[in-house]
Amino acid sequence: MATSSSATLSKTVKQQYMELPQGDKVQAMYIWIDGTGEGLRCKTRTLDFEPKSIEDLPEWNFDGSSTSQSEGSNSDMYLMPAAMFRDPFRKDPNKLVLCDVLKYNRKPAETNLRITCKKIMEMVEDQIPWFGMEQEYTILGTDGHPFGWPSNGFPGPQGPYYCGVGADKAYGRDVVEAHYRACLYAGVDICGTNAEVMPAQWEFQVGPSEGINMGDHLWVARFILHRVCEDFGVVASFDPKPISGNWNGAGCHTNFSTKEMREEGGLKAIEESIEKLGKRHSYHIRAYDPKGGLDNARRLTGHHETSNIHEFSAGVANRGASIRIPRMVGQEKKGYFEDRRPSANCDPYGVTEALIRTCLLSEEGDEPAEY
C-alpha cells in the first residue's frame, strides 16, 4: 500500500511543538477553490486577535498563475473571507476561513460560483430552502490504487461492504472517524457517515443546511477530509467513477425542500418541482459536475444505482431514478426529494443554485437567467 512520505514523520515529535503556547496570536488558514473548480488551496496568516465574525478578517491575496486562475503577467488574486470555522488541526483559538476569490478587477474568478449562488439564495430566503448533501468519496493510496485492495487484483464482489463492519469489509475507518470528529469540532453541519457499496468507498452527509450554508459547509468538510487523509498518508478521491467495470461510482445526492414542501400537503409542491426539473434535464447535467457533464457520463449509465445521463426519471424509493421521493415522504405527503444526479466532485454552489433557479424561480431553457 503506497502512502506518502509525510505520513512516516513522527506525529509525537510534532505534538511537542503544537502544544507550545501561542500567546495572544491566532493562526487563520485561508481556504479557496482553485482553477479546476474542484481542487482546494490554503495558506495561513497570523492575526493579533481572535476574530469573532467574518467582518473581523482581513482580505488577502495569492498568486493566481500557480492555481490556474490567472496569467503570470497579472497574477494577483484577492481572497475575501466568506465563512469561518474552528480549526480542528491547530485547535482554538485558531480558525479555518473559507474565501471568495476575486480577479484583479474585483470580479469573481471563473470557478468562484459562491457569489452568484448567494445572490440567488437571497432572492428566495423567505421560502427557507434546506439542503442535505451525501458526499461519497474513495480512499486511495498515493499510487491511485484503492486503499486495502490487493496490489494485483480485486477484492470480492460488491455486497458485504455497504455499511459493513469488520476488517475484511470496512477499509479505512480510522480516516472516517477522524474526519467526523474534526468536522464536529469545526462546527460543520455533518449529520452522518457510512461505508459505501464499493470497498474503500465511504460517504458523509452534511445538512440540513439553509441556503448558502450548504455550499460553505460541504466545501469545508471536503477540506478537512483532505487534511485528515494527508495526516494518514492516503488520498481522498471525489472522482465519480474511480474504478471502471462492475463497481459503483461516487455521487453527491442532494436532498432539497422548502418550507412549503415540509408543511402539510407539501407533496404537491414537491411534484411541481420535479415536473420543472424534468423539462430542464440538460441544464442540470451541465451544472452537476465541473466538466459540464463529462465526468458524470462515466457514472450515470443506468447501472450501479444510477439513472441514465440522457434520460430524466422520477419515482418513489427508486434508486435508479434521477429524482427519488423517499417512501416516507410519499406516505406522509410532505417532506423533501433527492436529486441523485450530482457527481461526487460537483460544486455544491452550482448544484444548489441550479435547484433554486429551476424549482423556485421557475426558470426554463438551457441557460441561467440574469437578474
Coordinates of C-alpha atoms in Angstrom, one line a residue:
M1 CA 0.0 0.0 0.0
A2 CA 1.6 3.3 -1.2
T3 CA 1.4 6.0 1.5
S4 CA 3.0 9.4 1.5
S5 CA 6.4 10.0 3.0
S6 CA 4.9 12.8 5.2
A7 CA 2.8 10.2 7.0
T8 CA 6.0 8.5 8.2
L9 CA 7.2 11.6 10.1
S10 CA 6.8 11.4 13.8
K11 CA 3.5 12.8 15.0
T12 CA 4.7 12.6 18.6
V13 CA 7.6 15.0 17.8
K14 CA 5.2 17.3 16.0
Q15 CA 2.9 17.3 19.0
Q16 CA 5.7 18.8 21.2
Y17 CA 5.6 21.9 19.1
M18 CA 1.8 22.0 18.7
E19 CA 1.5 22.2 22.5
L20 CA 3.6 25.3 22.7
P21 CA 1.7 28.4 23.8
Q22 CA 0.9 30.9 21.0
G23 CA 0.4 33.9 23.2
D24 CA -2.3 36.3 22.0
K25 CA -1.7 35.4 18.4
V26 CA -4.2 33.5 16.2
Q27 CA -3.4 31.4 13.1
A28 CA -6.1 31.8 10.4
M29 CA -5.9 29.3 7.5
Y30 CA -7.5 30.8 4.4
I31 CA -9.1 28.2 2.0
W32 CA -10.2 28.7 -1.6
I33 CA -11.3 26.7 -4.6
D34 CA -8.7 26.7 -7.4
G35 CA -9.0 27.0 -11.2
T36 CA -10.1 23.4 -11.6
G37 CA -13.3 24.0 -9.8
E38 CA -12.7 21.0 -7.6
G39 CA -9.3 21.4 -6.1
L40 CA -8.7 23.3 -2.8
R41 CA -5.8 25.5 -1.8
C42 CA -4.8 27.0 1.6
K43 CA -2.4 29.3 3.3
T44 CA -2.0 30.7 6.8
R45 CA -1.6 34.2 8.3
T46 CA -1.1 35.4 11.8
L47 CA -3.7 37.7 13.4
D48 CA -3.2 39.8 16.5
F49 CA -6.6 38.9 17.9
E50 CA -9.2 36.2 17.8
P51 CA -11.8 37.1 15.1
K52 CA -15.4 36.8 16.2
S53 CA -17.0 37.3 12.8
I54 CA -16.2 37.4 9.1
E55 CA -16.0 41.2 9.3
D56 CA -13.0 40.9 11.6
L57 CA -10.9 39.1 9.0
P58 CA -8.7 41.0 6.5
E59 CA -8.8 40.3 2.8
W60 CA -5.7 38.7 1.4
N61 CA -4.2 37.8 -2.0
F62 CA -2.3 35.0 -3.7
D63 CA -0.6 34.1 -7.0
G64 CA -3.3 33.0 -9.3
S65 CA -0.9 31.9 -12.0
S66 CA 0.1 29.0 -9.8
T67 CA -3.5 27.9 -9.3
S68 CA -4.8 28.0 -12.9
Q69 CA -6.7 31.2 -12.2
S70 CA -4.6 34.0 -13.9
E71 CA -1.7 34.7 -16.2
G72 CA 1.8 35.3 -14.7
S73 CA 1.8 38.9 -16.1
N74 CA -1.2 39.8 -14.0
S75 CA -1.3 37.2 -11.3
D76 CA -2.6 38.8 -8.1
M77 CA -6.0 37.4 -7.0
Y78 CA -7.9 38.5 -3.9
L79 CA -9.1 36.3 -1.1
M80 CA -12.3 37.6 0.5
P81 CA -13.3 35.8 3.8
A82 CA -16.8 34.3 3.4
A83 CA -17.3 31.8 6.2
M84 CA -15.3 31.0 9.4
F85 CA -14.9 27.7 11.3
R86 CA -12.9 26.5 14.3
D87 CA -9.6 24.8 13.3
P88 CA -9.6 21.1 14.3
F89 CA -5.9 20.7 13.5
R90 CA -4.5 23.7 15.4
K91 CA -7.5 23.9 17.8
D92 CA -8.9 27.0 19.4
P93 CA -8.5 29.9 19.1
N94 CA -7.2 29.2 15.5
K95 CA -9.6 29.4 12.5
L96 CA -10.4 28.0 9.1
V97 CA -11.5 30.7 6.7
L98 CA -13.4 29.8 3.5
C99 CA -12.9 32.6 0.9
D100 CA -14.4 34.0 -2.2
V101 CA -11.8 34.5 -5.0
L102 CA -11.8 37.8 -6.9
K103 CA -9.8 38.7 -10.0
Y104 CA -7.6 41.8 -10.4
N105 CA -10.7 43.7 -11.4
R106 CA -12.6 42.6 -8.3
K107 CA -14.9 40.4 -10.3
P108 CA -15.5 36.8 -9.3
A109 CA -13.0 34.2 -10.6
E110 CA -14.5 31.8 -13.1
T111 CA -14.6 29.0 -10.6
N112 CA -16.0 31.1 -7.8
L113 CA -19.6 30.1 -8.0
R114 CA -20.4 31.3 -4.5
I115 CA -21.1 34.9 -5.2
T116 CA -23.9 34.2 -7.7
C117 CA -25.2 31.3 -5.6
K118 CA -25.5 33.7 -2.6
K119 CA -27.4 36.2 -4.7
I120 CA -29.9 33.6 -5.9
M121 CA -30.3 32.2 -2.3
E122 CA -31.1 35.7 -1.0
M123 CA -33.9 36.0 -3.6
V124 CA -35.8 33.0 -2.1
E125 CA -34.8 33.2 1.6
D126 CA -38.4 33.7 2.6
Q127 CA -39.1 30.1 1.3
I128 CA -36.4 28.7 3.7
P129 CA -34.7 26.3 1.3
W130 CA -33.0 23.4 3.1
F131 CA -30.4 21.1 1.5
G132 CA -28.6 17.9 2.6
M133 CA -25.8 16.6 0.5
E134 CA -24.5 13.0 0.6
Q135 CA -20.8 13.2 -0.2
E136 CA -19.3 9.9 -1.5
Y137 CA -15.6 9.5 -1.8
T138 CA -12.9 6.8 -2.2
I139 CA -9.8 6.4 -0.1
L140 CA -6.8 5.8 -2.4
G141 CA -3.1 5.1 -1.8
T142 CA -0.7 7.7 -3.2
D143 CA -0.3 5.5 -6.3
G144 CA -4.0 5.8 -7.1
H145 CA -4.9 2.3 -6.0
P146 CA -7.9 1.9 -3.7
F147 CA -7.0 1.6 -0.1
G148 CA -6.9 -2.1 1.1
W149 CA -7.4 -3.6 -2.3
P150 CA -5.0 -6.4 -3.3
S151 CA -2.0 -4.9 -5.2
N152 CA -2.5 -7.3 -8.1
G153 CA -6.3 -7.9 -8.4
F154 CA -9.6 -7.0 -6.9
P155 CA -11.4 -7.6 -3.6
G156 CA -14.5 -9.8 -3.5
P157 CA -17.6 -8.5 -5.4
Q158 CA -19.8 -5.8 -4.0
G159 CA -22.4 -6.8 -1.5
P160 CA -20.9 -7.1 2.0
Y161 CA -19.2 -3.6 2.1
Y162 CA -22.1 -1.2 2.3
C163 CA -22.4 -0.2 6.0
G164 CA -20.1 -3.1 6.6
V165 CA -18.3 -4.0 9.8
G166 CA -15.0 -5.9 10.2
A167 CA -11.5 -5.7 8.8
D168 CA -12.5 -7.7 5.7
K169 CA -15.4 -5.3 4.9
A170 CA -14.5 -1.8 6.1
Y171 CA -11.4 -0.3 4.6
G172 CA -10.0 2.8 6.3
R173 CA -12.5 3.5 9.1
D174 CA -9.8 5.4 11.0
V175 CA -9.9 8.2 8.4
V176 CA -13.7 8.3 8.6
E177 CA -13.8 8.6 12.4
A178 CA -11.1 11.2 12.5
H179 CA -12.9 13.3 9.8
Y180 CA -16.3 13.0 11.5
R181 CA -14.9 14.3 14.9
A182 CA -12.9 17.0 13.2
C183 CA -16.0 18.3 11.4
L184 CA -18.0 18.3 14.6
Y185 CA -15.2 20.3 16.3
A186 CA -15.0 22.8 13.4
G187 CA -18.8 23.5 13.5
V188 CA -19.6 21.8 10.2
D189 CA -23.2 20.6 9.8
I190 CA -22.1 17.0 9.4
C191 CA -25.0 14.7 10.2
G192 CA -23.8 11.1 9.5
T193 CA -21.5 8.7 7.8
N194 CA -21.4 5.2 6.4
A195 CA -19.4 2.7 4.4
E196 CA -20.5 2.6 0.7
V197 CA -21.1 -0.2 -1.8
M198 CA -17.6 -0.4 -3.2
P199 CA -14.8 -1.3 -0.8
A200 CA -12.7 1.7 0.3
Q201 CA -15.6 4.0 -0.7
W202 CA -17.3 6.0 2.1
E203 CA -20.0 8.7 2.4
F204 CA -20.6 11.5 4.8
Q205 CA -23.7 13.6 4.9
V206 CA -23.9 17.4 5.5
G207 CA -27.1 19.1 6.4
P208 CA -29.8 20.2 6.8
S209 CA -28.2 23.5 5.8
E210 CA -30.1 26.6 4.7
G211 CA -29.2 28.5 1.6
I212 CA -25.6 29.4 1.0
N213 CA -24.5 27.5 4.2
M214 CA -24.9 24.2 2.2
G215 CA -22.0 25.0 -0.1
D216 CA -19.9 26.6 2.6
H217 CA -20.2 23.6 5.0
L218 CA -19.6 20.9 2.3
W219 CA -16.5 22.6 0.9
V220 CA -15.0 22.9 4.4
A221 CA -15.9 19.3 5.1
R222 CA -14.0 18.3 2.0
F223 CA -11.0 20.4 3.0
I224 CA -11.0 18.7 6.4
L225 CA -11.2 15.3 4.8
H226 CA -8.2 16.1 2.5
R227 CA -6.2 17.3 5.6
V228 CA -7.1 14.2 7.6
C229 CA -6.1 12.0 4.7
E230 CA -2.8 13.9 4.5
D231 CA -2.0 13.0 8.1
F232 CA -2.7 9.3 7.4
G233 CA -0.7 9.4 4.2
V234 CA -3.6 8.5 1.9
V235 CA -5.7 10.4 -0.7
A236 CA -9.4 11.2 -0.8
S237 CA -10.8 11.0 -4.3
F238 CA -14.1 12.6 -5.4
D239 CA -13.8 11.1 -8.9
P240 CA -17.3 10.0 -9.9
K241 CA -16.0 6.7 -11.3
P242 CA -12.6 5.9 -9.8
I243 CA -12.7 2.2 -10.8
S244 CA -14.2 1.2 -14.2
G245 CA -16.2 -2.0 -14.5
N246 CA -18.6 -3.6 -12.2
W247 CA -18.1 -1.2 -9.3
N248 CA -20.3 1.6 -8.0
G249 CA -19.3 5.2 -8.9
A250 CA -19.4 8.1 -6.4
G251 CA -22.1 10.8 -6.3
C252 CA -23.3 13.6 -4.2
H253 CA -27.0 13.0 -3.8
T254 CA -28.7 16.3 -3.0
N255 CA -31.8 16.4 -0.8
F256 CA -33.9 19.6 -1.2
S257 CA -37.0 21.1 0.5
T258 CA -38.7 24.4 1.1
K259 CA -41.0 25.5 4.0
E260 CA -44.0 24.7 1.8
M261 CA -42.7 21.2 1.0
R262 CA -42.2 20.4 4.6
E263 CA -45.7 21.5 5.7
E264 CA -48.9 19.5 5.4
G265 CA -49.8 18.8 1.8
G266 CA -46.2 19.7 0.7
L267 CA -46.1 16.7 -1.7
K268 CA -47.9 18.9 -4.3
A269 CA -45.0 21.4 -4.2
I270 CA -42.5 18.5 -4.5
E271 CA -44.3 17.1 -7.5
E272 CA -44.5 20.6 -9.2
S273 CA -40.7 21.0 -8.7
I274 CA -40.0 17.6 -10.2
E275 CA -42.1 18.4 -13.2
K276 CA -40.0 21.6 -13.7
L277 CA -36.8 19.6 -13.3
G278 CA -37.9 17.1 -16.0
K279 CA -38.1 20.0 -18.5
R280 CA -34.6 21.2 -17.8
H281 CA -32.5 18.0 -17.5
S282 CA -29.6 19.0 -19.8
Y283 CA -29.1 22.3 -17.9
H284 CA -28.8 20.4 -14.6
I285 CA -26.5 17.8 -16.0
R286 CA -24.1 20.6 -17.1
A287 CA -24.3 22.1 -13.6
Y288 CA -23.7 18.9 -11.7
D289 CA -20.0 18.3 -12.4
P290 CA -17.0 20.6 -13.0
K291 CA -16.6 19.4 -16.6
G292 CA -20.1 20.2 -17.8
G293 CA -21.4 16.6 -17.6
L294 CA -18.3 14.7 -19.0
D295 CA -17.3 13.4 -15.6
N296 CA -20.8 12.3 -14.8
A297 CA -21.2 10.5 -18.1
R298 CA -18.8 7.8 -16.8
R299 CA -21.1 7.3 -13.7
L300 CA -24.7 7.9 -14.9
T301 CA -25.0 4.8 -17.0
G302 CA -28.3 3.4 -15.8
H303 CA -26.4 0.7 -13.8
H304 CA -25.0 0.6 -10.3
E305 CA -27.9 2.5 -8.7
T306 CA -27.8 5.4 -11.2
S307 CA -30.1 6.8 -13.8
N308 CA -29.1 7.2 -17.5
I309 CA -27.5 10.6 -18.1
H310 CA -29.6 11.1 -21.2
E311 CA -33.0 10.5 -19.6
F312 CA -34.9 12.1 -16.8
S313 CA -36.9 9.9 -14.4
A314 CA -38.5 10.1 -11.0
G315 CA -40.0 7.6 -8.6
V316 CA -40.8 6.8 -5.0
A317 CA -37.9 4.9 -3.3
N318 CA -36.3 4.3 -6.7
R319 CA -32.5 4.5 -6.6
G320 CA -32.3 4.0 -10.3
A321 CA -34.1 7.3 -11.0
S322 CA -32.9 10.9 -11.5
I323 CA -35.1 12.0 -8.7
R324 CA -36.1 9.9 -5.7
I325 CA -39.1 10.6 -3.4
P326 CA -38.4 8.8 -0.2
R327 CA -41.1 6.3 0.7
M328 CA -42.0 8.1 4.0
V329 CA -42.5 11.3 2.1
G330 CA -44.9 9.6 -0.3
Q331 CA -46.8 8.3 2.7
E332 CA -46.8 11.5 4.8
K333 CA -47.5 13.7 1.7
K334 CA -44.8 16.2 2.8
G335 CA -41.0 16.4 3.2
Y336 CA -38.3 16.6 0.6
F337 CA -36.9 15.0 -2.6
E338 CA -33.5 13.6 -3.5
D339 CA -31.7 14.6 -6.8
R340 CA -29.4 11.7 -7.4
R341 CA -27.6 13.2 -10.4
P342 CA -24.8 15.4 -8.9
S343 CA -21.4 13.8 -9.2
A344 CA -19.1 13.4 -6.2
N345 CA -16.8 16.2 -7.5
C346 CA -19.7 18.7 -8.1
D347 CA -19.6 22.2 -6.8
P348 CA -22.3 22.4 -4.2
Y349 CA -22.8 26.1 -5.0
G350 CA -23.6 25.2 -8.6
V351 CA -25.9 22.4 -7.7
T352 CA -27.9 24.2 -5.1
E353 CA -28.2 27.3 -7.3
A354 CA -29.5 25.3 -10.2
L355 CA -32.2 23.7 -8.0
I356 CA -33.4 27.1 -6.8
R357 CA -33.4 28.6 -10.3
T358 CA -35.5 25.7 -11.7
C359 CA -37.7 24.8 -8.8
L360 CA -38.4 28.2 -7.1
L361 CA -37.6 30.8 -9.8
S362 CA -39.3 28.7 -12.5
E363 CA -36.5 29.3 -15.0
E364 CA -36.7 27.4 -18.3
G365 CA -34.3 26.7 -21.1
D366 CA -30.6 25.7 -21.1
E367 CA -29.1 28.9 -19.8
P368 CA -29.5 30.6 -16.4
A369 CA -31.4 33.8 -16.3
E370 CA -29.7 37.1 -15.5
Y371 CA -31.1 39.1 -12.6

